[in-house]
Amino acid sequence: MVTTLSEDVFNAAYAAPHKWGTWLFPFSAPLSPAPKRKTLRTEVIPSQVWTFDQLIGAVSVNVNIRMTVIALSSGVLWAYAPIAPTEECVRLVKELEAIHGNLAYIVLPTYAVEHKQYLGAFSRSFPDAEVWVAPYQWSFPLNLPISWLGLFPREARVLPEDGGALPWAGELQHATLGPIELGLGPFVEVAFFHAPSGTLLLTDSLVGISAEAPDICMDSPEGLLYHARRDASEPIEDTPSFRSKGWAKTVLFALFVAPRQVELVSPAAAIRDWAQSPAFPAPDSFFPFRWSTDDWEESFAAVRQTFFVPPLLRVFIFNRGPDQVLGWVSELKQWNFTRVIPAHFDAIDA
C-alpha cells in the first residue's frame, strides 16, 4: 500500500527450518515478538530496490521493521538498516547476490536500539561487507564501542559529514540529522537518497500509515487479533474485520503508547477478567486494557493514509533541536525524490 506525498505536506510535517527463520539471540532483542520470525522481501523497483520486512514489537503491539537493499551500478548490493539475520532473511539476500553481486556495504543509519541490535549478527552473516554506521553512537547502561556490539574484530566505519569520497558517492547521497542531545546520549538519523531510483530512505523520522496492516503483519496476525478486542471478555475471531480493528488499535498504541481511549485495568481486575475469559488459561487471553470508548475509529481515521512525524519524536526529540531539524529537511528537499521508504509502517510515493 502506498501513501501519497506532496512537498507542502512534507514541509509541514517537519516544520513543527521453520518456514520463517529463527533469530538465535532473542534475549538481545527485547523488542522482538518472538525468536521465530518471517521475512518478506518486496521488489520495489525491478532489479534495483528491494525491501525486507519483519515484525518487531512489545506487548503484542507488533509493527513492521524494514531493511532496504539497493543494487548499485558497480555490480554490488548496499543495505540500509539491517534486520534480524534469520536463515530465511539471509537466503533471500543471497538470492539477490547470485544475480546482482555481493552485498558489499551494510549501513546502520541510526543510534536506535531496535535497529542497532541486529548489526553485529547481520554483519557476521556477510563477513566481506564493509560496515558503516551513523556518527555519535552510544549505548546504555554501558557506553560500549560499536565494534563490541557483535562486530569485533571487524571495525565499523563512521559516515562522514561529506559523502563525496564514499565508494557509493556516484549514486547515493546522505544527510545527517543530529546530534540532538537527549541526556543519556544524542539522537541521530542519517537519510540517504538514491538518485537513479528517486528513492529517499529514512529510519524513524517519518511514517506513513496504511488503511490495512502491512502484509508481514497479516502473515503473523496474532498481535492484531490480540489488540482487536474491546476487553478481556471479547473472544478472539480471526476475520478480516477483526484484523482491521486490530491494526487500527495497534497503530494507536505504537504511535501514542497510551491512547486516550484506553483504560489500564487494575492487576486484580485483570486477573479476574482473565479467569472469566472464554480462552482462559491461554496466556494471550490476559488482556489488562479496556477500550472505554469507540471513538478510536476517528483517531485512526485521522492518521491513516497520511504521513507525519511520529508524535514521540515530535514532542520529546525534535523540539529539542528545531533548527537542526529544519536545516536537515532543507537538505532533503534539494533531492528530487519520488518515493520515501521509512524503516517502519508504509512506503510513501511522492
One Martini backbone bead per residue (centre of mass of N, CA, C, O) as a GRO file, in nm:
protein
  350
    1MET     BB    1   0.099   0.034   0.017
    2VAL     BB    2   0.027   0.385  -0.062
    3THR     BB    3   0.140   0.706   0.010
    4THR     BB    4   0.091   1.036  -0.047
    5LEU     BB    5   0.328   1.292  -0.148
    6SER     BB    6   0.385   1.629  -0.061
    7GLU     BB    7   0.568   1.905  -0.020
    8ASP     BB    8   0.387   2.061   0.175
    9VAL     BB    9   0.349   1.830   0.380
   10PHE     BB   10   0.643   1.776   0.428
   11ASN     BB   11   0.703   2.049   0.550
   12ALA     BB   12   0.490   2.039   0.780
   13ALA     BB   13   0.586   1.786   0.932
   14TYR     BB   14   0.871   1.934   1.015
   15ALA     BB   15   0.814   2.195   1.123
   16ALA     BB   16   0.696   2.097   1.392
   17PRO     BB   17   1.315  -2.448   0.877
   18HIS     BB   18   1.142  -2.283   0.946
   19LYS     BB   19   0.973  -2.086   0.723
   20TRP     BB   20   1.113  -1.837   0.840
   21GLY     BB   21   1.302  -1.822   1.106
   22THR     BB   22   1.580  -1.787   1.336
   23TRP     BB   23   1.646  -1.603   1.626
   24LEU     BB   24   1.921  -1.674   1.837
   25PHE     BB   25   1.894  -1.372   2.011
   26PRO     BB   26   1.632  -1.270   2.186
   27PHE     BB   27   1.769  -1.140   2.444
   28SER     BB   28   1.886  -0.895   2.249
   29ALA     BB   29   1.556  -0.851   2.165
   30PRO     BB   30   1.311  -0.701   2.342
   31LEU     BB   31   1.125  -0.611   2.077
   32SER     BB   32   1.054  -0.892   2.014
   33PRO     BB   33   0.800  -1.128   1.950
   34ALA     BB   34   1.013  -1.358   1.852
   35PRO     BB   35   1.248  -1.596   1.752
   36LYS     BB   36   1.038  -1.625   1.528
   37ARG     BB   37   1.055  -1.508   1.179
   38LYS     BB   38   0.949  -1.338   0.916
   39THR     BB   39   1.041  -1.269   0.569
   40LEU     BB   40   0.969  -0.991   0.346
   41ARG     BB   41   1.011  -0.961   0.004
   42THR     BB   42   1.028  -0.654  -0.198
   43GLU     BB   43   0.987  -0.523  -0.518
   44VAL     BB   44   1.001  -0.192  -0.597
   45ILE     BB   45   1.239  -0.205  -0.818
   46PRO     BB   46   1.342  -0.347  -1.079
   47SER     BB   47   1.664  -0.450  -1.017
   48GLN     BB   48   1.713  -0.224  -0.751
   49VAL     BB   49   1.469  -0.239  -0.521
   50TRP     BB   50   1.444  -0.362  -0.177
   51THR     BB   51   1.240  -0.509   0.073
   52PHE     BB   52   1.265  -0.606   0.433
   53ASP     BB   53   1.030  -0.767   0.638
   54GLN     BB   54   0.948  -0.751   0.986
   55LEU     BB   55   0.886  -0.811   1.319
   56ILE     BB   56   0.802  -0.574   1.585
   57GLY     BB   57   0.773  -0.564   1.955
   58ALA     BB   58   0.533  -0.502   2.231
   59VAL     BB   59   0.268  -0.629   2.373
   60SER     BB   60   0.167  -0.708   2.072
   61VAL     BB   61   0.291  -0.448   1.929
   62ASN     BB   62   0.303  -0.512   1.595
   63VAL     BB   63   0.544  -0.418   1.358
   64ASN     BB   64   0.736  -0.308   1.110
   65ILE     BB   65   1.064  -0.389   0.992
   66ARG     BB   66   1.315  -0.228   0.772
   67MET     BB   67   1.498  -0.322   0.488
   68THR     BB   68   1.720  -0.185   0.237
   69VAL     BB   69   1.801  -0.282  -0.102
   70ILE     BB   70   2.069  -0.197  -0.335
   71ALA     BB   71   2.160  -0.180  -0.671
   72LEU     BB   72   2.455  -0.115  -0.803
   73SER     BB   73   2.639  -0.028  -1.087
   74SER     BB   74   2.903  -0.192  -0.977
   75GLY     BB   75   2.780  -0.490  -0.881
   76VAL     BB   76   2.640  -0.428  -0.597
   77LEU     BB   77   2.531  -0.428  -0.262
   78TRP     BB   78   2.305  -0.225  -0.048
   79ALA     BB   79   2.241  -0.170   0.309
   80TYR     BB   80   1.956  -0.054   0.506
   81ALA     BB   81   1.887  -0.140   0.804
   82PRO     BB   82   1.931  -0.401   0.960
   83ILE     BB   83   1.819  -0.724   1.030
   84ALA     BB   84   1.735  -1.024   1.113
   85PRO     BB   85   1.947  -1.316   1.047
   86THR     BB   86   1.786  -1.528   0.924
   87GLU     BB   87   1.773  -1.780   0.715
   88GLU     BB   88   1.572  -1.643   0.527
   89CYS     BB   89   1.704  -1.368   0.498
   90VAL     BB   90   1.977  -1.462   0.389
   91ARG     BB   91   1.864  -1.610   0.144
   92LEU     BB   92   1.731  -1.360   0.009
   93VAL     BB   93   1.997  -1.209  -0.030
   94LYS     BB   94   2.154  -1.431  -0.188
   95GLU     BB   95   1.968  -1.425  -0.433
   96LEU     BB   96   2.065  -1.143  -0.516
   97GLU     BB   97   2.367  -1.201  -0.537
   98ALA     BB   98   2.345  -1.404  -0.782
   99ILE     BB   99   2.259  -1.145  -0.972
  100HIS     BB  100   2.391  -0.846  -0.834
  101GLY     BB  101   2.586  -0.919  -0.618
  102ASN     BB  102   2.747  -0.846  -0.353
  103LEU     BB  103   2.741  -0.759  -0.028
  104ALA     BB  104   2.928  -0.457   0.046
  105TYR     BB  105   2.709  -0.283   0.223
  106ILE     BB  106   2.650  -0.170   0.566
  107VAL     BB  107   2.390   0.041   0.712
  108LEU     BB  108   2.376   0.240   1.007
  109PRO     BB  109   2.138   0.521   1.055
  110THR     BB  110   2.148   0.479   1.380
  111TYR     BB  111   2.107   0.451   1.746
  112ALA     BB  112   1.877   0.260   1.759
  113VAL     BB  113   1.809  -0.044   1.903
  114GLU     BB  114   1.608  -0.175   1.687
  115HIS     BB  115   1.863  -0.164   1.481
  116LYS     BB  116   2.141  -0.222   1.627
  117GLN     BB  117   2.093  -0.523   1.731
  118TYR     BB  118   2.160  -0.651   1.423
  119LEU     BB  119   2.444  -0.580   1.315
  120GLY     BB  120   2.638  -0.804   1.402
  121ALA     BB  121   2.491  -1.057   1.289
  122PHE     BB  122   2.456  -0.959   1.001
  123SER     BB  123   2.757  -0.912   0.939
  124ARG     BB  124   2.844  -1.213   0.987
  125SER     BB  125   2.677  -1.311   0.730
  126PHE     BB  126   2.871  -1.069   0.582
  127PRO     BB  127   3.209  -1.057   0.602
  128ASP     BB  128   3.279  -0.869   0.330
  129ALA     BB  129   3.137  -0.632   0.441
  130GLU     BB  130   3.096  -0.311   0.489
  131VAL     BB  131   3.077  -0.103   0.784
  132TRP     BB  132   2.831   0.154   0.846
  133VAL     BB  133   2.783   0.442   1.064
  134ALA     BB  134   2.650   0.649   1.253
  135PRO     BB  135   2.706   0.900   1.430
  136TYR     BB  136   2.699   0.914   1.774
  137GLN     BB  137   2.733   0.662   1.930
  138TRP     BB  138   2.534   0.474   2.178
  139SER     BB  139   2.496   0.324   2.511
  140PHE     BB  140   2.275   0.133   2.743
  141PRO     BB  141   2.451   0.148   3.035
  142LEU     BB  142   2.689   0.089   2.836
  143ASN     BB  143   2.941   0.270   2.656
  144LEU     BB  144   3.012   0.104   2.388
  145PRO     BB  145   3.170   0.009   2.139
  146ILE     BB  146   3.050  -0.085   1.837
  147SER     BB  147   3.248  -0.338   1.803
  148TRP     BB  148   3.124  -0.487   2.069
  149LEU     BB  149   2.834  -0.535   1.908
  150GLY     BB  150   2.937  -0.801   1.716
  151LEU     BB  151   3.205  -0.713   1.531
  152PHE     BB  152   3.432  -0.834   1.648
  153PRO     BB  153   3.719  -0.739   1.474
  154ARG     BB  154   3.551  -0.553   1.329
  155GLU     BB  155   3.517  -0.240   1.183
  156ALA     BB  156   3.351   0.059   1.200
  157ARG     BB  157   3.238   0.306   0.990
  158VAL     BB  158   3.204   0.649   0.975
  159LEU     BB  159   2.996   0.872   0.869
  160PRO     BB  160   3.038   1.142   0.698
  161GLU     BB  161   2.942   1.451   0.619
  162ASP     BB  162   3.100   1.397   0.354
  163GLY     BB  163   3.023   1.173   0.070
  164GLY     BB  164   3.229   1.207  -0.180
  165ALA     BB  165   3.437   0.950  -0.087
  166LEU     BB  166   3.248   0.735  -0.121
  167PRO     BB  167   3.190   0.438  -0.297
  168TRP     BB  168   2.869   0.556  -0.360
  169ALA     BB  169   2.862   0.863  -0.458
  170GLY     BB  170   2.725   0.841  -0.753
  171GLU     BB  171   2.425   0.742  -0.609
  172LEU     BB  172   2.470   0.835  -0.303
  173GLN     BB  173   2.320   1.035  -0.056
  174HIS     BB  174   2.367   1.230   0.255
  175ALA     BB  175   2.193   1.316   0.574
  176THR     BB  176   2.234   1.458   0.900
  177LEU     BB  177   2.062   1.416   1.203
  178GLY     BB  178   2.257   1.582   1.415
  179PRO     BB  179   2.299   1.621   1.731
  180ILE     BB  180   2.039   1.547   1.973
  181GLU     BB  181   2.005   1.607   2.289
  182LEU     BB  182   1.886   1.371   2.567
  183GLY     BB  183   2.135   1.297   2.789
  184LEU     BB  184   2.249   1.004   2.744
  185GLY     BB  185   2.216   1.089   2.435
  186PRO     BB  186   2.198   1.116   2.096
  187PHE     BB  187   2.024   1.202   1.823
  188VAL     BB  188   2.031   1.002   1.512
  189GLU     BB  189   1.993   1.050   1.147
  190VAL     BB  190   2.028   0.891   0.821
  191ALA     BB  191   1.981   1.003   0.507
  192PHE     BB  192   1.899   0.866   0.181
  193PHE     BB  193   1.982   0.908  -0.175
  194HIS     BB  194   1.862   0.749  -0.475
  195ALA     BB  195   1.883   0.871  -0.780
  196PRO     BB  196   1.801   0.650  -0.997
  197SER     BB  197   1.512   0.597  -0.821
  198GLY     BB  198   1.410   0.831  -0.624
  199THR     BB  199   1.508   0.743  -0.322
  200LEU     BB  200   1.408   0.782   0.016
  201LEU     BB  201   1.580   0.718   0.322
  202LEU     BB  202   1.441   0.622   0.635
  203THR     BB  203   1.368   0.556   0.964
  204ASP     BB  204   1.180   0.745   1.208
  205SER     BB  205   1.087   1.050   1.103
  206LEU     BB  206   0.874   0.891   0.914
  207VAL     BB  207   0.524   0.810   0.856
  208GLY     BB  208   0.306   0.565   0.705
  209ILE     BB  209  -0.050   0.493   0.698
  210SER     BB  210  -0.233   0.226   0.650
  211ALA     BB  211  -0.547   0.090   0.641
  212GLU     BB  212  -0.384  -0.169   0.633
  213ALA     BB  213  -0.197  -0.412   0.707
  214PRO     BB  214   0.080  -0.535   0.658
  215ASP     BB  215   0.174  -0.831   0.533
  216ILE     BB  216   0.348  -0.922   0.778
  217CYS     BB  217   0.109  -0.894   0.981
  218MET     BB  218  -0.090  -1.088   0.835
  219ASP     BB  219   0.096  -1.344   0.854
  220SER     BB  220   0.115  -1.247   1.181
  221PRO     BB  221  -0.189  -1.190   1.360
  222GLU     BB  222  -0.181  -1.206   1.674
  223GLY     BB  223  -0.161  -0.903   1.752
  224LEU     BB  224  -0.418  -0.807   1.614
  225LEU     BB  225  -0.618  -0.994   1.768
  226TYR     BB  226  -0.551  -0.905   2.053
  227HIS     BB  227  -0.623  -0.580   1.999
  228ALA     BB  228  -0.928  -0.594   1.895
  229ARG     BB  229  -1.037  -0.582   2.162
  230ARG     BB  230  -1.214  -0.434   2.420
  231ASP     BB  231  -1.185  -0.689   2.611
  232ALA     BB  232  -1.144  -0.991   2.777
  233SER     BB  233  -1.444  -1.098   2.697
  234GLU     BB  234  -1.360  -1.095   2.408
  235PRO     BB  235  -1.339  -1.285   2.151
  236ILE     BB  236  -1.139  -1.437   1.922
  237GLU     BB  237  -1.136  -1.344   1.566
  238ASP     BB  238  -1.046  -1.463   1.241
  239THR     BB  239  -1.107  -1.175   1.071
  240PRO     BB  240  -1.097  -0.907   0.874
  241SER     BB  241  -1.231  -0.708   1.079
  242PHE     BB  242  -1.050  -0.785   1.321
  243ARG     BB  243  -0.782  -0.707   1.190
  244SER     BB  244  -0.849  -0.411   1.135
  245LYS     BB  245  -0.896  -0.336   1.427
  246GLY     BB  246  -0.613  -0.421   1.526
  247TRP     BB  247  -0.452  -0.222   1.353
  248ALA     BB  248  -0.564   0.041   1.462
  249LYS     BB  249  -0.478  -0.012   1.761
  250THR     BB  250  -0.180  -0.056   1.709
  251VAL     BB  251  -0.117   0.225   1.602
  252LEU     BB  252  -0.199   0.381   1.857
  253PHE     BB  253   0.004   0.247   2.041
  254ALA     BB  254   0.268   0.304   1.877
  255LEU     BB  255   0.232   0.625   1.869
  256PHE     BB  256   0.099   0.686   2.188
  257VAL     BB  257   0.097   0.427   2.395
  258ALA     BB  258  -0.163   0.609   2.539
  259PRO     BB  259  -0.456   0.603   2.457
  260ARG     BB  260  -0.738   0.771   2.560
  261GLN     BB  261  -0.933   0.506   2.525
  262VAL     BB  262  -0.748   0.374   2.745
  263GLU     BB  263  -0.768   0.141   3.012
  264LEU     BB  264  -0.623   0.044   3.295
  265VAL     BB  265  -0.619  -0.246   3.462
  266SER     BB  266  -0.620  -0.386   3.738
  267PRO     BB  267  -0.471  -0.659   3.850
  268ALA     BB  268  -0.723  -0.791   3.976
  269ALA     BB  269  -0.912  -0.744   3.731
  270ALA     BB  270  -0.739  -0.886   3.519
  271ILE     BB  271  -0.748  -1.168   3.651
  272ARG     BB  272  -1.052  -1.194   3.655
  273ASP     BB  273  -1.096  -1.161   3.348
  274TRP     BB  274  -0.918  -1.396   3.270
  275ALA     BB  275  -1.082  -1.621   3.418
  276GLN     BB  276  -1.349  -1.532   3.232
  277SER     BB  277  -1.231  -1.611   2.982
  278PRO     BB  278  -1.281  -1.816   2.709
  279ALA     BB  279  -0.941  -1.875   2.696
  280PHE     BB  280  -0.891  -1.989   2.952
  281PRO     BB  281  -0.531  -2.002   3.022
  282ALA     BB  282  -0.435  -1.835   2.802
  283PRO     BB  283  -0.203  -1.590   2.779
  284ASP     BB  284  -0.357  -1.416   2.543
  285SER     BB  285  -0.613  -1.361   2.745
  286PHE     BB  286  -0.446  -1.147   2.874
  287PHE     BB  287  -0.616  -0.817   2.931
  288PRO     BB  288  -0.511  -0.497   3.070
  289PHE     BB  289  -0.753  -0.367   2.903
  290ARG     BB  290  -0.982  -0.083   2.807
  291TRP     BB  291  -1.212   0.024   2.579
  292SER     BB  292  -1.416   0.296   2.657
  293THR     BB  293  -1.432   0.380   2.352
  294ASP     BB  294  -1.518   0.428   1.988
  295ASP     BB  295  -1.320   0.679   1.886
  296TRP     BB  296  -1.076   0.527   1.757
  297GLU     BB  297  -1.168   0.550   1.464
  298GLU     BB  298  -1.112   0.854   1.439
  299SER     BB  299  -0.812   0.843   1.506
  300PHE     BB  300  -0.732   0.660   1.270
  301ALA     BB  301  -0.848   0.836   1.039
  302ALA     BB  302  -0.638   1.075   1.093
  303VAL     BB  303  -0.373   0.879   1.001
  304ARG     BB  304  -0.458   0.748   0.761
  305GLN     BB  305  -0.324   0.789   0.458
  306THR     BB  306  -0.067   0.921   0.586
  307PHE     BB  307   0.186   1.156   0.706
  308PHE     BB  308   0.436   1.174   0.978
  309VAL     BB  309   0.553   1.261   1.272
  310PRO     BB  310   0.611   1.107   1.536
  311PRO     BB  311   0.505   1.207   1.839
  312LEU     BB  312   0.757   1.134   2.010
  313LEU     BB  313   0.956   1.296   1.837
  314ARG     BB  314   0.820   1.573   1.840
  315VAL     BB  315   0.803   1.610   2.160
  316PHE     BB  316   1.100   1.475   2.270
  317ILE     BB  317   1.309   1.572   2.023
  318PHE     BB  318   1.261   1.796   1.797
  319ASN     BB  319   1.223   2.032   2.017
  320ARG     BB  320   1.546   2.033   2.082
  321GLY     BB  321   1.611   2.079   1.740
  322PRO     BB  322   1.467   2.271   1.519
  323ASP     BB  323   1.701   2.375   1.340
  324GLN     BB  324   1.811   2.100   1.259
  325VAL     BB  325   1.558   1.992   1.126
  326LEU     BB  326   1.520   2.217   0.913
  327GLY     BB  327   1.798   2.181   0.781
  328TRP     BB  328   1.757   1.888   0.695
  329VAL     BB  329   1.506   1.931   0.520
  330SER     BB  330   1.644   2.119   0.318
  331GLU     BB  331   1.826   1.900   0.207
  332LEU     BB  332   1.604   1.698   0.112
  333LYS     BB  333   1.461   1.903  -0.091
  334GLN     BB  334   1.703   1.886  -0.307
  335TRP     BB  335   1.583   1.619  -0.368
  336ASN     BB  336   1.446   1.415  -0.639
  337PHE     BB  337   1.203   1.255  -0.504
  338THR     BB  338   0.940   0.980  -0.541
  339ARG     BB  339   1.018   0.823  -0.270
  340VAL     BB  340   0.949   0.676   0.057
  341ILE     BB  341   1.156   0.472   0.286
  342PRO     BB  342   1.091   0.353   0.574
  343ALA     BB  343   1.140   0.139   0.870
  344HIS     BB  344   0.822   0.187   0.892
  345PHE     BB  345   0.548   0.087   0.772
  346ASP     BB  346   0.496   0.285   0.504
  347ALA     BB  347   0.519   0.367   0.192
  348ILE     BB  348   0.604   0.665  -0.017
  349ASP     BB  349   0.459   0.858  -0.265
  350ALA     BB  350   0.527   1.162  -0.447
   0.00000   0.00000   0.00000
